[in-house]
mmCIF file with all atom_site columns, C-alpha atoms in Angstrom:
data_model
loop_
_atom_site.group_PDB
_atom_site.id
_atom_site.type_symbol
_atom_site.label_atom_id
_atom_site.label_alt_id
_atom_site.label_comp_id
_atom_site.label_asym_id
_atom_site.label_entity_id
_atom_site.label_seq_id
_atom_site.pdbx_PDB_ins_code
_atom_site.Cartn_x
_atom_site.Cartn_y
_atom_site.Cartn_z
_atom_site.occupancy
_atom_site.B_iso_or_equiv
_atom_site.pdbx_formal_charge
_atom_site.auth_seq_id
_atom_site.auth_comp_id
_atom_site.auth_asym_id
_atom_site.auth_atom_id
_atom_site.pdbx_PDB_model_num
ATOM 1  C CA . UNK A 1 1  ? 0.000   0.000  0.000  1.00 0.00 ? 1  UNK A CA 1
ATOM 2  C CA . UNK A 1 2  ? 1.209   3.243  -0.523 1.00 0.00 ? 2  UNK A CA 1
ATOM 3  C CA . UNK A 1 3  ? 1.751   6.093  2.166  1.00 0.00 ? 3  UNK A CA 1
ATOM 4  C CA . UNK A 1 4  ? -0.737  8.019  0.431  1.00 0.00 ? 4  UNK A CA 1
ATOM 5  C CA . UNK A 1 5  ? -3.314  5.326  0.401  1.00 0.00 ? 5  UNK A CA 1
ATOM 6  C CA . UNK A 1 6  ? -2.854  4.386  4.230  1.00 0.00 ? 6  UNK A CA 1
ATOM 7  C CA . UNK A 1 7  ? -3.393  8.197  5.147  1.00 0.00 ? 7  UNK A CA 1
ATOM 8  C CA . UNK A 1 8  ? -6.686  8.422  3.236  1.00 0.00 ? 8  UNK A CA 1
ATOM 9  C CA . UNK A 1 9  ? -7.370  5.403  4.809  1.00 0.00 ? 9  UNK A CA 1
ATOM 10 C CA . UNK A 1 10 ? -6.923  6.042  7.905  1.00 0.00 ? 10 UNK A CA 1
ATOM 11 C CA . UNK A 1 11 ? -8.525  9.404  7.529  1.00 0.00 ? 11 UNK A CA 1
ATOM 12 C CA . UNK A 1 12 ? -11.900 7.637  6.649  1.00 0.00 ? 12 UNK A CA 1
ATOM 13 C CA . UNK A 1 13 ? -11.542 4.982  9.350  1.00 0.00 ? 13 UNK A CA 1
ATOM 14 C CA . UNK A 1 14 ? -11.551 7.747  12.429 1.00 0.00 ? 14 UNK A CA 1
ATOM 15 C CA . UNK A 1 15 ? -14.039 9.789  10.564 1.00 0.00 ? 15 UNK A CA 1
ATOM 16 C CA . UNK A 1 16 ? -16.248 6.706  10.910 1.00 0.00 ? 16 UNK A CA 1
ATOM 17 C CA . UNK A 1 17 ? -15.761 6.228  14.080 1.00 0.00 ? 17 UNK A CA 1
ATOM 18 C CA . UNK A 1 18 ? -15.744 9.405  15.308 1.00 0.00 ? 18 UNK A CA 1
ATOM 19 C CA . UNK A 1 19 ? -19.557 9.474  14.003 1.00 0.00 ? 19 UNK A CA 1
ATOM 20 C CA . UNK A 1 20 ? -19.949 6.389  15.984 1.00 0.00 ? 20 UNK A CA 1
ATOM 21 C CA . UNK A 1 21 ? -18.571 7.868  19.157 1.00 0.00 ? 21 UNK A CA 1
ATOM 22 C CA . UNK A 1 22 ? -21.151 10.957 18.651 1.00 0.00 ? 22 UNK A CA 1
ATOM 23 C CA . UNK A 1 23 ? -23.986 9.036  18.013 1.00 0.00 ? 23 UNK A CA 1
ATOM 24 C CA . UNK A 1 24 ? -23.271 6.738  21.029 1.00 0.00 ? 24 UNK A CA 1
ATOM 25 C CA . UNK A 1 25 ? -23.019 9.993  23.164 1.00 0.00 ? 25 UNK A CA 1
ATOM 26 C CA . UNK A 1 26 ? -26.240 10.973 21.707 1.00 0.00 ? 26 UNK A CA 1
ATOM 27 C CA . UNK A 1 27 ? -27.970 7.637  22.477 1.00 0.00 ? 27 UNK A CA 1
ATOM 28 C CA . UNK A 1 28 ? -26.387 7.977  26.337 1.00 0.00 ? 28 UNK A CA 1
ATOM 29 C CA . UNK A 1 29 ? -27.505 11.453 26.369 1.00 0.00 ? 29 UNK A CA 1
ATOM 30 C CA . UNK A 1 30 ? -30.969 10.431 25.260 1.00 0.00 ? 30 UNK A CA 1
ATOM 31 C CA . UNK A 1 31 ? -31.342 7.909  28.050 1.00 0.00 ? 31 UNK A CA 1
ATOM 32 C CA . UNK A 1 32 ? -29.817 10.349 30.712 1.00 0.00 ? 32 UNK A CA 1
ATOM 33 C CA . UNK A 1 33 ? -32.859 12.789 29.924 1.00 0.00 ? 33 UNK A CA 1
ATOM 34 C CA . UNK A 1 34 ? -35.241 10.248 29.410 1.00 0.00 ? 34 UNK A CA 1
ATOM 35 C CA . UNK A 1 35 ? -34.282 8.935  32.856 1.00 0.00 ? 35 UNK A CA 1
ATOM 36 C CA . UNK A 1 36 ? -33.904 12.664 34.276 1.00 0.00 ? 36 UNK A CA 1
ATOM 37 C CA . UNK A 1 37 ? -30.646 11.983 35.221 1.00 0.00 ? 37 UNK A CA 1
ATOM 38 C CA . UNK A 1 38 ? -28.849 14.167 33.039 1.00 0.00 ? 38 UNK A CA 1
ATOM 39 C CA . UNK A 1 39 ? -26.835 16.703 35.981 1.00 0.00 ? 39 UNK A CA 1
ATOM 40 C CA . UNK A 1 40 ? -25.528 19.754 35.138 1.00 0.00 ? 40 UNK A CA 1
ATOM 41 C CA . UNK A 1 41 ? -21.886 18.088 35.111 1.00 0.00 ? 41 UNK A CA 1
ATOM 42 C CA . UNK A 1 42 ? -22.484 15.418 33.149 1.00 0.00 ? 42 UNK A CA 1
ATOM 43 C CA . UNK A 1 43 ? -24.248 18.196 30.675 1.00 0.00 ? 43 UNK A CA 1
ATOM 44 C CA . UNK A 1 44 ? -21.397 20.229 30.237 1.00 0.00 ? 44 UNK A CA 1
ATOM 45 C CA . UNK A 1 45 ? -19.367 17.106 30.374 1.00 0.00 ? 45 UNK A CA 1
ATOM 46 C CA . UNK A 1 46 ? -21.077 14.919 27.291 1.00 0.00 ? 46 UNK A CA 1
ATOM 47 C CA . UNK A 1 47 ? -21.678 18.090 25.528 1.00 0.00 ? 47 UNK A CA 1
ATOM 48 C CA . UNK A 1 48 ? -17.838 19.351 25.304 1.00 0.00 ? 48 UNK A CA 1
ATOM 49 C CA . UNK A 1 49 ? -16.226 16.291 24.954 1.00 0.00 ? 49 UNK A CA 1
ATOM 50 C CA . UNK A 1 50 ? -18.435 15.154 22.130 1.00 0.00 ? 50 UNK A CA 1
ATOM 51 C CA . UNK A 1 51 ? -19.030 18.844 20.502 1.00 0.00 ? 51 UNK A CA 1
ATOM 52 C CA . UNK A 1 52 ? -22.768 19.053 20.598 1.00 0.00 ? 52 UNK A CA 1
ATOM 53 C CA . UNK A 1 53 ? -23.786 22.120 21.365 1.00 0.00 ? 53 UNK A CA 1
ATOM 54 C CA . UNK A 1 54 ? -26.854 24.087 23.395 1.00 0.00 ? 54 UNK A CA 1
ATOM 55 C CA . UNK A 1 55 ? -29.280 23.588 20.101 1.00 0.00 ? 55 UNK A CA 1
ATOM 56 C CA . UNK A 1 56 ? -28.055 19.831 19.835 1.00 0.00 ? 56 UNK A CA 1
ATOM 57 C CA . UNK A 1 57 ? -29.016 19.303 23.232 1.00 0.00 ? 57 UNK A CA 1
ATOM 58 C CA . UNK A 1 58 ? -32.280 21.413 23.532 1.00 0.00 ? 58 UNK A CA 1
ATOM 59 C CA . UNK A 1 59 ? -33.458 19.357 20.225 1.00 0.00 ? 59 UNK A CA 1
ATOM 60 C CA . UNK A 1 60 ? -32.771 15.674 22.241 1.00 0.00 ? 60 UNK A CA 1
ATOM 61 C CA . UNK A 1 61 ? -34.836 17.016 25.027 1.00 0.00 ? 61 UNK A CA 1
ATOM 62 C CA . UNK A 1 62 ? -37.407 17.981 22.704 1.00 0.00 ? 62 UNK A CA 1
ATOM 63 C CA . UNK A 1 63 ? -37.650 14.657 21.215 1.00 0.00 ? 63 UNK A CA 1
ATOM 64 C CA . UNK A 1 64 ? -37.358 13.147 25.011 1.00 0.00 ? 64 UNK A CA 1
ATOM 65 C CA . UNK A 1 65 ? -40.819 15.349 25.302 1.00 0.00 ? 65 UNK A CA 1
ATOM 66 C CA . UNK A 1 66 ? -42.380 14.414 22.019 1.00 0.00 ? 66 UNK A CA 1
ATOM 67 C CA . UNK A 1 67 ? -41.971 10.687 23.339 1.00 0.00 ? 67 UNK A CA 1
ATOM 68 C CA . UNK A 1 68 ? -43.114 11.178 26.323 1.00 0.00 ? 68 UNK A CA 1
#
């Protein structure tokens, strides 16, 4: 394989998981709401670490409600 070929490879590979990792983080956020367990440190917590931001979350508790 060449260098070139391993990068772009590799590139694709974490962007895939990377969107794996977020939506995982989403699903545990979901629960966390669902289960009102979601604390205001585990909030800023999820939220920075994965890169969702205030809209991001305000639209998962908004489908949490539309469940409900």
């Amino acid at each position: 394989m060449s260098a070139a070929f391993e990068r772009l490879f590799s590139k694709k590979v974490a962007e895939e998981v990377q969107k794996e990792v977020r939506k995982e983080a989403r699903d545990l956020l979901k629960i966390l709401i669902q289960n009102n367990s979601l604390n205001f440190e585990s909030e800023k917590f999820i939220t920075q670490k994965y890169d969702f931001t205030q809209k991001d979350l305000q639209t998962l508790k908004d489908e949490v409600q539309k469940e409900r």
